[in-house]
Each structure stands twice: as structure tokens, then as C-alpha cells.
Amino acid sequence: MPALRDHWRSRFGFVMAAAGSAIGLGNLWKFPYITWDNRGGAFVLVYLVCIAAVGLPIMMAEVLIGRMTQKSPVGALKQAAGPVWALVGALGVFTGFVILSYYNVIAGWSLRNFVRCTQWSIGDFPAGVSVADGFTDFLQSPPRQMLVTVLFLGATMLVVSRGVGRGIEQAARFLMPALFGILLLLLCSALTMDGAGRAIGFIFTPRFDELRWHGVLEALGHSFFTLSLGMGAMITYGSYMKRNDSVVSASVLVVALDTLIAVTATVIMFSVIFTVPGMEQQVETAGTVGMLFVTLPEMFYTYVPLGRVLAPLFYVLVAFAALTSTISLLEVVVAYFIDERGMSRRAATAFCGSCILALSLLCSLSLGAWDVLSGFSLLAGKRGLLANLDHLAANWLLPIGGFFLTLVAGWVLTAETTRPELMDAATPRWFRYGTWRLFIRWVAPLAVLAIILTVIFLGEDFS
Ligand code: PHE
């Protein structure tokens, strides 16, 4: 007789944990830079449409499958759709393993920037210092890279080993409100800056002549990544919901929070960029991937009101956001070993954590420290193990997983099964079951198929 399944202690706990999973480096690091690369406005609009038309229905589908079966992805899909579909769950577990291995490394950088900024805030920001050079040194230093990677994964393992209610929920209940608070403070500071008006114009004024087909597909791919969809993270979190918690309202809240945070973070960053003279050109030429870790620190000390206080706080925010996401990634892998292999939570966490650490350390050395790993190139001309794994997950694993999940929710499961799961006393009045079914059967799978086919035939890069 297996031990009783751990559950969220409250609806608020689930929403914070799921929003914590969704809100992460995807919102603070990826979204701003892809928005910049795609010239704002029209891209943001397309992204919002993708979130509403594809992301939201799949979010509901994943949470529904989890709550209905009370199992993690492998067992959930086996029970809901049949033994062959368990393979989709297994793909999800593998995807969690891959994403966590590199995500954890980038998350670790927030610790490094936090320490550096604290030093600068206490002492003085040294004039003439190159933040970019300092960061490159750090990327190429094996001991420092490995240290932050170990620390970040260690923190993630600590939370996951404490379980759902006592570990994950407790952490999210504290970290998420703290994150919202810090972001609000930063937003207030950003809105007083001269560049705020231009930033808002750039983000919210659609200029369709600047939109490229590639941008549409990138927006779609990113909506999976940012909402943690396509690998069963939301099935796993849904499986810890009690039967009387509403799937629809919780999903809507999570999607809304994720979108709000992504847009807010972008307004903050662009306000800074548009305020600083010459910054725009610098961002264009230096590449936009480093916006979060390289472009911002210098700005905090030179242009941002109260920057001395806000800079270290900002990296606390990034660390918190990343931590609640790494927790969910590890939980998917750990839950598989608990549910399907009968391991204890502690043993599963220790085992999965050690395997992930091994791959993670290799990723951390692939940024210049170790030539073999840094030069490694398999996919779409990406250089380095880390970049290749990111490409693999965002362009292949998540869309493929997401596609099969729409088939399960829309085609394998009957309306008689899914309707009562979605329509309960707490379901918002505006929600129409028929609309969800139309989207999950047609709109979402066709859109996802479009990404997969484009990747196959055109070799597009969406990461
Ligand atoms: N959604 C997270 C982010 O935006 C990343 C993530 C993907 C987490 C898939 C869990 C599963 O950063």
C-alpha cells in the first residue's frame, strides 16, 4: 500500500507553486531579449495571442490530467490514455532532466551577480570597470562556475526533499510574494526614468511591418517554455491538487501572473536601456542574451534611482524566480521515481540530484572553461553544450511533448470525461467548455505542429 499522496495545503499554495514554476528565467532573461530581437510591439501582441490560444488551453489540460489521475506524468498518461502514452510522460521526465541541467547553471549566475552587486553597493562601483569582462572571467572560471551551480542545485534539492506541502508550497508562499514586492519596487523606480515612455511605446505599439514569420513561431515556442508546458510539470503539480480545487480558475490565474511578470520585467529593463545614452547601440552590438547579467548591473549604479539598494535586490529576485522553477523541474523527475519506482522522497531526490549535478557541471564548463564542451555543436549551429541543450529542449522536446498532450486531452479523453473535470462550482461564469475543447482539439495542436514542421524543414531556431 503506497503512502498517502502529499497534497497542497490550500488553493493559494497551488497557485503560488505553479506560478513559481512558470515565472522564472523565461520571464526575466529570455522574454526581454527575444522581445528586443523581434522589435517589440507586434511580437508582444502575437505572444499574448499564443498564450491565450495555445498556452491557456494546454495549461488547463495538464492540470486536469494531473488532478484527475492523482499521478505524476508517466502514471497519469498511462491511466488516462493507455500504456503507450506513458512514453509521453517518460519524455517529460527526460525533458525535466535536460532543462534542469542547464537552467541551474544560468540560475547560479544570479548568485554571483548578487554577491558582486552587494560588494559594489557596500564599497563603491569602480569607475571604468568593464562588467562584461568581469562576467566573461567568471564564465570561464571552473571553480566559481561549479560553486554557484552546486549551491543552486543544493538549495533546490533541499526544498524538494521536504515534500510538497512542507517544502515546495512553503517555499513558494514566501518566495513568490517577495518576488512580486521587489518587482513592484523596481517598476516604480523604472517608471520615473526618462526612457519609460519610449519603453512602453516599444513594447505596446504593434508595428506589423517589422514582424517576421520567424518571430511568430518564436513567440509560440516561448509560450511553452515560459508556462512550463509540454513536459508534465503542470500534470505533476495538478496531481497534488485536491479533487475540490478548481482547474480553470487556478490555470487562468497562473497564466495571468506569468504574463504580467514577463511584461513588467520587460518594461523595467527597456526603461533602463532607453534612458541611458548610447545603450541601445551597445545592446544591439553586444548581443542581447547578456542583457540580464551584463547590461543591467552597470546601469543600476549609474542611472537607476536608488540603484545601490535595488541592484542586489534585483538579483535576489532573479534567484527566487529561478529557484521556484528549478524546484518544479526537479519535482517532475523525483515524482517519477517515487510514484513509479517506489523510492522514498529523500532517496529519489539524492539520486536524481546527483545525476543532474553531473550534467549540470558539464554545462557550467561549456562556456569557455573546457574547450571540448564549449566547442560542442550539434544543433542549429549552436556552440557549447549549454546552448545545444537549451535548443534541444525549447525547439524539440517541449513542442513535441505539448503536441502529444493536446492529443491526449482533446482526442483520447472523451468530452464525458473532461467536461465534469473542468466544469465545477468554482469555474468562472465566462468559461465555455465547448471553446476549450475546440482549442485543445484543433487550434493548439495545429499551431504546435506548425512549430515542429518548421523546425524540421527550415531548421528554424526558437530558443
Ligand atoms: N517556466 C520556466 C521559466 O519561465 C521554465 C520551466 C520550463 C520550468 C519547463 C519548468 C518546466 O523560466
Short mmCIF file of C-alpha atoms and ligand atoms in Angstrom, two decimals:
data_model
loop_
_atom_site.label_atom_id
_atom_site.label_comp_id
_atom_site.label_asym_id
_atom_site.label_seq_id
_atom_site.Cartn_x
_atom_site.Cartn_y
_atom_site.Cartn_z
CA MET A 1 0.00 0.00 0.00
CA PRO A 2 1.71 3.23 -1.11
CA ALA A 3 1.89 6.09 1.36
CA LEU A 4 -0.93 8.65 1.09
CA ARG A 5 -0.24 11.21 -1.60
CA ASP A 6 1.01 14.55 -0.35
CA HIS A 7 -1.26 17.48 -1.29
CA TRP A 8 -1.18 21.25 -1.43
CA ARG A 9 -2.50 22.64 1.80
CA SER A 10 -4.50 25.39 0.11
CA ARG A 11 -5.55 26.72 -3.27
CA PHE A 12 -3.26 29.70 -2.70
CA GLY A 13 -0.41 27.25 -2.18
CA PHE A 14 -1.05 25.58 -5.52
CA VAL A 15 -1.34 28.88 -7.39
CA MET A 16 1.90 30.18 -5.84
CA ALA A 17 3.77 26.95 -6.58
CA ALA A 18 2.50 26.72 -10.17
CA ALA A 19 3.09 30.42 -10.80
CA GLY A 20 6.52 29.88 -9.27
CA SER A 21 7.22 27.15 -11.78
CA ALA A 22 6.03 29.29 -14.66
CA ILE A 23 7.72 32.53 -13.62
CA GLY A 24 11.45 32.13 -13.98
CA LEU A 25 14.38 32.84 -16.25
CA GLY A 26 11.97 32.54 -19.15
CA ASN A 27 10.28 35.74 -17.98
CA LEU A 28 13.24 37.71 -16.68
CA TRP A 29 16.01 36.62 -19.01
CA LYS A 30 14.58 35.17 -22.24
CA PHE A 31 11.42 37.19 -22.82
CA PRO A 32 13.07 40.64 -22.67
CA TYR A 33 15.82 39.65 -25.07
CA ILE A 34 13.61 37.92 -27.62
CA THR A 35 11.23 40.88 -27.46
CA TRP A 36 14.14 43.17 -28.22
CA ASP A 37 15.40 40.96 -31.04
CA ASN A 38 11.93 40.87 -32.57
CA ARG A 39 11.46 44.65 -32.30
CA GLY A 40 8.74 44.73 -29.64
CA GLY A 41 5.11 45.66 -30.31
CA ALA A 42 3.82 43.22 -32.88
CA PHE A 43 5.85 40.36 -31.41
CA VAL A 44 4.42 41.02 -27.96
CA LEU A 45 0.90 41.01 -29.36
CA VAL A 46 1.47 37.70 -31.14
CA TYR A 47 2.98 36.30 -27.97
CA LEU A 48 -0.12 37.32 -25.99
CA VAL A 49 -2.36 35.63 -28.56
CA CYS A 50 -0.25 32.44 -28.33
CA ILE A 51 -0.50 32.49 -24.54
CA ALA A 52 -4.29 32.81 -24.68
CA ALA A 53 -4.99 30.49 -27.64
CA VAL A 54 -2.41 27.76 -27.06
CA GLY A 55 -0.85 28.15 -23.62
CA LEU A 56 -4.01 28.56 -21.56
CA PRO A 57 -5.90 25.56 -23.02
CA ILE A 58 -2.84 23.30 -22.61
CA MET A 59 -2.31 24.57 -19.07
CA MET A 60 -5.88 23.56 -18.22
CA ALA A 61 -5.36 20.20 -19.93
CA GLU A 62 -2.21 19.40 -17.95
CA VAL A 63 -3.66 20.44 -14.59
CA LEU A 64 -6.83 18.48 -15.39
CA ILE A 65 -4.93 15.28 -16.23
CA GLY A 66 -2.89 15.60 -13.05
CA ARG A 67 -5.82 16.31 -10.75
CA MET A 68 -7.95 13.59 -12.34
CA THR A 69 -5.37 10.81 -12.08
CA GLN A 70 -3.53 11.99 -8.94
CA LYS A 71 -0.36 10.69 -10.57
CA SER A 72 2.85 12.13 -12.00
CA PRO A 73 3.18 12.19 -15.84
CA VAL A 74 4.15 8.57 -16.61
CA GLY A 75 1.43 7.03 -14.44
CA ALA A 76 -1.05 9.81 -15.27
CA LEU A 77 -0.86 9.31 -19.03
CA LYS A 78 -0.88 5.53 -18.69
CA GLN A 79 -4.07 5.74 -16.65
CA ALA A 80 -5.74 8.47 -18.73
CA ALA A 81 -4.86 7.23 -22.22
CA GLY A 82 -3.22 3.80 -22.13
CA PRO A 83 0.24 2.22 -21.75
CA VAL A 84 1.73 3.57 -24.99
CA TRP A 85 1.07 7.13 -23.84
CA ALA A 86 3.26 6.55 -20.81
CA LEU A 87 6.09 7.20 -23.27
CA VAL A 88 4.98 10.84 -23.49
CA GLY A 89 5.28 11.01 -19.71
CA ALA A 90 8.74 9.46 -19.91
CA LEU A 91 9.72 12.07 -22.49
CA GLY A 92 8.58 14.71 -19.98
CA VAL A 93 10.78 13.26 -17.24
CA PHE A 94 13.73 13.25 -19.63
CA THR A 95 12.97 16.85 -20.64
CA GLY A 96 12.91 17.92 -16.99
CA PHE A 97 16.31 16.33 -16.54
CA VAL A 98 17.72 18.15 -19.58
CA ILE A 99 16.26 21.58 -18.81
CA LEU A 100 17.27 21.50 -15.17
CA SER A 101 20.87 20.64 -16.10
CA TYR A 102 21.43 23.90 -17.92
CA TYR A 103 18.81 26.10 -16.28
CA ASN A 104 20.51 25.52 -12.97
CA VAL A 105 23.77 26.93 -14.33
CA ILE A 106 22.17 30.18 -15.51
CA ALA A 107 20.26 30.39 -12.24
CA GLY A 108 23.60 30.16 -10.45
CA TRP A 109 24.77 33.33 -12.20
CA SER A 110 22.19 35.28 -10.21
CA LEU A 111 24.06 34.28 -7.04
CA ARG A 112 27.31 35.55 -8.49
CA ASN A 113 25.74 38.85 -9.55
CA PHE A 114 24.10 39.20 -6.16
CA VAL A 115 27.44 38.89 -4.39
CA ARG A 116 29.17 41.23 -6.84
CA CYS A 117 26.45 43.86 -6.56
CA THR A 118 26.42 43.66 -2.79
CA GLN A 119 30.17 44.31 -2.82
CA TRP A 120 29.68 47.29 -5.13
CA SER A 121 26.82 48.64 -3.04
CA ILE A 122 28.75 48.44 0.21
CA GLY A 123 32.01 49.70 -1.25
CA ASP A 124 31.96 51.71 -4.42
CA PHE A 125 31.21 50.92 -8.01
CA PRO A 126 34.69 51.13 -9.51
CA ALA A 127 34.82 53.69 -12.31
CA GLY A 128 35.97 52.38 -15.67
CA VAL A 129 35.46 48.74 -14.75
CA SER A 130 34.11 46.52 -17.50
CA VAL A 131 31.19 44.50 -16.23
CA ALA A 132 31.26 42.42 -19.40
CA ASP A 133 34.91 41.42 -18.95
CA GLY A 134 34.32 40.53 -15.32
CA PHE A 135 31.41 38.35 -16.32
CA THR A 136 33.38 36.59 -19.04
CA ASP A 137 36.12 35.85 -16.50
CA PHE A 138 33.52 34.33 -14.26
CA LEU A 139 32.06 32.21 -17.08
CA GLN A 140 35.47 30.81 -17.81
CA SER A 141 36.46 30.08 -14.25
CA PRO A 142 35.69 26.43 -13.45
CA PRO A 143 35.77 26.69 -9.64
CA ARG A 144 33.45 29.69 -9.49
CA GLN A 145 31.05 28.27 -12.09
CA MET A 146 30.93 24.96 -10.32
CA LEU A 147 30.43 26.54 -6.94
CA VAL A 148 27.31 28.51 -7.90
CA THR A 149 25.94 25.50 -9.79
CA VAL A 150 26.34 23.25 -6.76
CA LEU A 151 24.86 25.85 -4.44
CA PHE A 152 21.79 26.38 -6.59
CA LEU A 153 21.08 22.72 -7.13
CA GLY A 154 21.68 22.07 -3.42
CA ALA A 155 19.03 24.64 -2.49
CA THR A 156 16.60 23.07 -4.98
CA MET A 157 17.22 19.58 -3.59
CA LEU A 158 16.72 20.79 -0.03
CA VAL A 159 13.25 22.13 -0.82
CA VAL A 160 12.17 19.14 -2.92
CA SER A 161 13.35 16.63 -0.31
CA ARG A 162 10.99 18.25 2.22
CA GLY A 163 7.98 17.29 0.11
CA VAL A 164 5.01 19.03 -1.44
CA GLY A 165 3.24 20.78 1.42
CA ARG A 166 6.19 21.34 3.76
CA GLY A 167 8.81 22.00 1.10
CA ILE A 168 7.55 23.28 -2.24
CA GLU A 169 4.42 25.05 -1.02
CA GLN A 170 6.12 26.69 1.95
CA ALA A 171 8.96 27.94 -0.23
CA ALA A 172 6.60 29.30 -2.91
CA ARG A 173 4.37 31.01 -0.33
CA PHE A 174 7.33 33.01 0.85
CA LEU A 175 9.37 33.45 -2.34
CA MET A 176 6.58 34.49 -4.71
CA PRO A 177 5.11 37.38 -2.68
CA ALA A 178 8.69 38.56 -2.03
CA LEU A 179 9.32 38.45 -5.77
CA PHE A 180 6.17 40.47 -6.53
CA GLY A 181 7.19 43.05 -3.93
CA ILE A 182 10.72 43.51 -5.31
CA LEU A 183 9.41 43.73 -8.86
CA LEU A 184 6.92 46.42 -7.88
CA LEU A 185 9.69 48.44 -6.27
CA LEU A 186 11.79 48.16 -9.41
CA LEU A 187 8.83 49.12 -11.56
CA CYS A 188 8.23 52.28 -9.52
CA SER A 189 11.88 53.20 -9.93
CA ALA A 190 11.83 52.44 -13.67
CA LEU A 191 8.69 54.49 -14.33
CA THR A 192 10.39 57.62 -13.00
CA MET A 193 13.14 57.27 -15.62
CA ASP A 194 13.18 59.32 -18.82
CA GLY A 195 13.16 56.25 -21.05
CA ALA A 196 9.98 54.77 -19.55
CA GLY A 197 7.66 56.32 -22.14
CA ARG A 198 9.70 55.01 -25.04
CA ALA A 199 9.95 51.58 -23.41
CA ILE A 200 6.18 51.34 -23.08
CA GLY A 201 5.73 52.54 -26.67
CA PHE A 202 8.24 49.97 -27.92
CA ILE A 203 6.52 47.13 -26.11
CA PHE A 204 2.88 48.03 -26.72
CA THR A 205 2.70 49.70 -30.13
CA PRO A 206 2.39 46.97 -32.75
CA ARG A 207 4.28 47.66 -35.95
CA PHE A 208 3.33 44.76 -38.13
CA ASP A 209 5.74 45.59 -40.90
CA GLU A 210 8.55 44.64 -38.51
CA LEU A 211 7.11 41.25 -37.66
CA ARG A 212 8.82 38.29 -39.25
CA TRP A 213 7.36 34.81 -39.67
CA HIS A 214 10.18 33.53 -37.56
CA GLY A 215 9.01 35.82 -34.73
CA VAL A 216 5.54 34.27 -34.76
CA LEU A 217 6.98 30.82 -34.29
CA GLU A 218 9.41 32.02 -31.67
CA ALA A 219 6.50 33.53 -29.71
CA LEU A 220 4.70 30.20 -29.83
CA GLY A 221 7.76 28.20 -28.72
CA HIS A 222 8.40 30.61 -25.90
CA SER A 223 4.84 30.34 -24.63
CA PHE A 224 5.54 26.66 -23.84
CA PHE A 225 8.78 27.37 -22.08
CA THR A 226 7.51 30.26 -20.01
CA LEU A 227 4.37 28.45 -18.85
CA SER A 228 6.30 25.24 -18.04
CA LEU A 229 4.16 23.31 -20.51
CA GLY A 230 4.93 20.27 -22.64
CA MET A 231 6.82 18.19 -20.11
CA GLY A 232 4.26 17.38 -17.46
CA ALA A 233 5.36 19.88 -14.80
CA MET A 234 1.78 21.05 -14.53
CA ILE A 235 0.48 17.46 -14.58
CA THR A 236 2.72 16.79 -11.60
CA TYR A 237 1.63 19.92 -9.72
CA GLY A 238 -2.01 19.24 -10.66
CA SER A 239 -1.69 15.75 -9.20
CA TYR A 240 -1.15 17.28 -5.76
CA MET A 241 -4.44 19.20 -6.01
CA LYS A 242 -7.41 18.04 -4.03
CA ARG A 243 -10.44 16.97 -6.02
CA ASN A 244 -12.44 20.03 -5.00
CA ASP A 245 -9.93 22.64 -6.20
CA SER A 246 -10.94 24.29 -9.47
CA VAL A 247 -8.73 23.65 -12.50
CA VAL A 248 -9.98 26.54 -14.63
CA SER A 249 -9.67 29.44 -12.23
CA ALA A 250 -6.27 28.29 -10.94
CA SER A 251 -4.94 27.91 -14.50
CA VAL A 252 -6.19 31.34 -15.52
CA LEU A 253 -4.51 32.91 -12.50
CA VAL A 254 -1.19 31.21 -13.16
CA VAL A 255 -1.15 32.20 -16.83
CA ALA A 256 -2.15 35.78 -16.00
CA LEU A 257 0.56 36.13 -13.35
CA ASP A 258 3.23 34.72 -15.64
CA THR A 259 2.30 37.14 -18.41
CA LEU A 260 2.11 40.11 -16.08
CA ILE A 261 5.57 39.41 -14.70
CA ALA A 262 7.13 38.93 -18.14
CA VAL A 263 5.72 42.22 -19.39
CA THR A 264 6.64 44.09 -16.19
CA ALA A 265 10.22 42.81 -16.29
CA THR A 266 10.49 43.94 -19.89
CA VAL A 267 9.14 47.42 -19.12
CA ILE A 268 11.74 47.74 -16.35
CA MET A 269 14.67 46.62 -18.48
CA PHE A 270 13.75 48.67 -21.52
CA SER A 271 13.16 51.78 -19.42
CA VAL A 272 16.75 51.49 -18.28
CA ILE A 273 18.06 50.81 -21.78
CA PHE A 274 16.18 53.73 -23.34
CA THR A 275 17.27 56.10 -20.58
CA VAL A 276 20.98 55.51 -20.86
CA PRO A 277 22.55 57.35 -23.80
CA GLY A 278 24.25 55.02 -26.25
CA MET A 279 22.85 51.95 -24.53
CA GLU A 280 20.62 50.95 -27.42
CA GLN A 281 23.55 50.67 -29.82
CA GLN A 282 25.57 48.82 -27.21
CA VAL A 283 22.79 46.28 -26.73
CA GLU A 284 22.49 45.84 -30.49
CA THR A 285 26.17 45.20 -30.97
CA ALA A 286 26.99 43.23 -27.81
CA GLY A 287 24.09 40.84 -28.35
CA THR A 288 21.01 40.74 -26.23
CA VAL A 289 21.40 37.43 -24.42
CA GLY A 290 23.52 39.05 -21.73
CA MET A 291 21.01 41.83 -21.02
CA LEU A 292 20.07 40.48 -17.63
CA PHE A 293 23.51 39.70 -16.28
CA VAL A 294 25.81 42.10 -18.09
CA THR A 295 23.92 45.16 -19.33
CA LEU A 296 21.90 45.81 -16.21
CA PRO A 297 24.47 45.85 -13.37
CA GLU A 298 26.37 48.85 -14.67
CA MET A 299 23.15 50.75 -15.25
CA PHE A 300 22.00 50.24 -11.70
CA TYR A 301 24.99 52.11 -10.36
CA THR A 302 24.96 54.90 -12.88
CA TYR A 303 21.37 55.65 -13.82
CA VAL A 304 18.75 53.93 -11.72
CA PRO A 305 17.31 55.94 -8.82
CA LEU A 306 18.20 54.07 -5.60
CA GLY A 307 20.20 51.65 -7.76
CA ARG A 308 22.60 50.84 -4.93
CA VAL A 309 19.80 49.26 -2.96
CA LEU A 310 17.91 47.88 -5.93
CA ALA A 311 20.82 46.12 -7.68
CA PRO A 312 21.43 43.37 -5.11
CA LEU A 313 17.68 43.09 -4.54
CA PHE A 314 17.17 42.59 -8.24
CA TYR A 315 19.41 39.53 -8.29
CA VAL A 316 17.64 38.19 -5.22
CA LEU A 317 14.51 38.44 -7.34
CA VAL A 318 16.11 36.55 -10.22
CA ALA A 319 17.36 33.86 -7.84
CA PHE A 320 13.93 33.46 -6.22
CA ALA A 321 12.17 33.26 -9.58
CA ALA A 322 14.65 30.68 -10.86
CA LEU A 323 14.52 28.63 -7.66
CA THR A 324 10.75 28.11 -7.78
CA SER A 325 11.22 26.91 -11.39
CA THR A 326 14.14 24.57 -10.68
CA ILE A 327 12.07 23.10 -7.84
CA SER A 328 9.30 22.17 -10.29
CA LEU A 329 11.77 20.71 -12.79
CA LEU A 330 13.36 18.51 -10.15
CA GLU A 331 9.95 17.54 -8.76
CA VAL A 332 8.89 16.06 -12.12
CA VAL A 333 11.92 13.78 -12.16
CA VAL A 334 11.73 12.93 -8.45
CA ALA A 335 7.97 12.23 -8.57
CA TYR A 336 8.59 9.62 -11.26
CA PHE A 337 10.99 7.69 -9.04
CA ILE A 338 8.64 7.97 -6.06
CA ASP A 339 5.43 7.04 -7.90
CA GLU A 340 6.71 4.51 -10.40
CA ARG A 341 9.84 3.10 -8.81
CA GLY A 342 8.72 3.07 -5.19
CA MET A 343 11.66 5.11 -3.92
CA SER A 344 11.44 7.26 -0.82
CA ARG A 345 11.42 11.01 -1.45
CA ARG A 346 14.80 11.52 0.14
CA ALA A 347 16.46 8.73 -1.82
CA ALA A 348 14.84 9.88 -5.08
CA THR A 349 15.97 13.48 -4.52
CA ALA A 350 19.52 12.42 -3.72
CA PHE A 351 19.70 10.08 -6.71
CA CYS A 352 18.15 12.45 -9.29
CA GLY A 353 20.01 15.44 -7.88
CA SER A 354 23.38 13.69 -8.25
CA CYS A 355 22.71 12.64 -11.84
CA ILE A 356 21.57 16.15 -12.75
CA LEU A 357 24.57 17.66 -11.00
CA ALA A 358 26.90 15.67 -13.22
CA LEU A 359 25.34 17.03 -16.42
CA SER A 360 24.98 20.46 -14.89
CA LEU A 361 28.67 20.67 -14.11
CA LEU A 362 29.47 19.74 -17.69
CA CYS A 363 27.17 22.57 -18.84
CA SER A 364 28.84 25.01 -16.50
CA LEU A 365 32.18 24.17 -18.08
CA SER A 366 30.85 24.65 -21.60
CA LEU A 367 31.10 28.45 -21.53
CA GLY A 368 34.75 28.74 -22.24
CA ALA A 369 36.31 26.78 -19.37
CA TRP A 370 36.65 23.48 -21.24
CA ASP A 371 37.27 23.60 -24.97
CA VAL A 372 35.72 20.25 -25.89
CA LEU A 373 32.43 21.21 -24.26
CA SER A 374 32.50 24.84 -25.30
CA GLY A 375 33.08 23.99 -28.95
CA PHE A 376 30.49 21.22 -28.99
CA SER A 377 27.96 21.90 -31.71
CA LEU A 378 25.20 19.57 -32.79
CA LEU A 379 22.07 21.63 -33.34
CA ALA A 380 21.39 24.69 -35.49
CA GLY A 381 24.96 25.89 -35.28
CA LYS A 382 24.69 26.43 -31.51
CA ARG A 383 28.05 26.42 -29.77
CA GLY A 384 28.60 24.76 -26.43
CA LEU A 385 26.79 22.04 -24.52
CA LEU A 386 24.57 24.50 -22.66
CA ALA A 387 23.31 26.25 -25.79
CA ASN A 388 22.70 22.91 -27.52
CA LEU A 389 20.66 21.53 -24.62
CA ASP A 390 18.59 24.74 -24.49
CA HIS A 391 17.93 24.44 -28.19
CA LEU A 392 17.01 20.78 -27.87
CA ALA A 393 14.53 21.44 -25.06
CA ALA A 394 12.86 24.59 -26.39
CA ASN A 395 12.67 23.60 -30.06
CA TRP A 396 12.14 19.90 -29.89
CA LEU A 397 11.27 18.36 -26.56
CA LEU A 398 8.67 20.83 -25.26
CA PRO A 399 6.75 21.28 -28.53
CA ILE A 400 6.71 17.52 -29.18
CA GLY A 401 5.57 16.77 -25.64
CA GLY A 402 2.98 19.55 -25.88
CA PHE A 403 1.64 18.22 -29.15
CA PHE A 404 1.02 14.75 -27.71
CA LEU A 405 -0.59 16.25 -24.63
CA THR A 406 -3.14 18.07 -26.80
CA LEU A 407 -3.92 14.75 -28.47
CA VAL A 408 -4.50 13.07 -25.13
CA ALA A 409 -6.66 15.87 -23.73
CA GLY A 410 -8.58 16.63 -26.92
CA TRP A 411 -8.83 13.34 -28.78
CA VAL A 412 -8.16 10.39 -26.46
CA LEU A 413 -10.13 11.64 -23.48
CA THR A 414 -13.84 11.98 -24.20
CA ALA A 415 -15.96 15.02 -23.54
CA GLU A 416 -17.81 12.97 -20.90
CA THR A 417 -14.53 12.67 -19.00
CA THR A 418 -13.14 16.16 -19.37
CA ARG A 419 -16.32 18.22 -19.06
CA PRO A 420 -17.04 17.44 -15.38
CA GLU A 421 -13.33 17.93 -14.59
CA LEU A 422 -13.44 21.48 -15.86
CA MET A 423 -16.99 22.49 -15.01
CA ASP A 424 -17.39 22.69 -11.27
CA ALA A 425 -18.86 25.11 -8.77
CA ALA A 426 -15.74 27.31 -8.77
CA THR A 427 -15.39 27.54 -12.57
CA PRO A 428 -15.70 31.17 -13.65
CA ARG A 429 -19.01 32.04 -15.35
CA TRP A 430 -17.38 33.26 -18.58
CA PHE A 431 -15.68 29.91 -19.22
CA ARG A 432 -17.18 27.86 -22.07
CA TYR A 433 -16.31 24.20 -22.16
CA GLY A 434 -17.01 23.99 -25.91
CA THR A 435 -14.49 26.73 -26.64
CA TRP A 436 -11.79 24.97 -24.64
CA ARG A 437 -12.50 21.74 -26.49
CA LEU A 438 -12.28 23.46 -29.86
CA PHE A 439 -8.93 24.98 -28.94
CA ILE A 440 -7.44 21.82 -27.46
CA ARG A 441 -8.57 19.65 -30.40
CA TRP A 442 -7.72 21.99 -33.27
CA VAL A 443 -6.08 25.33 -32.60
CA ALA A 444 -3.39 24.21 -30.15
CA PRO A 445 -2.23 21.01 -31.92
CA LEU A 446 -2.15 22.67 -35.33
CA ALA A 447 -0.16 25.60 -34.02
CA VAL A 448 2.31 23.28 -32.30
CA LEU A 449 2.57 21.14 -35.39
CA ALA A 450 3.48 24.30 -37.28
CA ILE A 451 6.49 24.83 -34.99
CA ILE A 452 7.64 21.24 -35.23
CA LEU A 453 7.36 21.13 -39.00
CA THR A 454 9.15 24.42 -39.36
CA VAL A 455 11.98 23.19 -37.17
CA ILE A 456 12.24 20.03 -39.23
CA PHE A 457 12.04 21.60 -42.67
CA LEU A 458 13.51 25.04 -42.17
CA GLY A 459 15.77 24.36 -39.20
CA GLU A 460 14.41 27.48 -37.51
CA ASP A 461 15.82 28.43 -34.14
CA PHE A 462 13.36 29.41 -31.46
CA SER A 463 15.43 29.26 -28.32
N1 PHE B 1 8.73 28.24 -16.98
C1 PHE B 1 10.08 28.33 -16.53
C2 PHE B 1 10.59 29.73 -16.88
O1 PHE B 1 9.91 30.51 -17.47
C3 PHE B 1 10.96 27.26 -17.11
C4 PHE B 1 10.41 25.89 -16.99
C5 PHE B 1 10.14 25.13 -18.13
C6 PHE B 1 10.10 25.35 -15.73
C7 PHE B 1 9.58 23.88 -18.05
C8 PHE B 1 9.54 24.08 -15.63
C9 PHE B 1 9.27 23.35 -16.79
O2 PHE B 1 11.67 30.06 -16.57
#
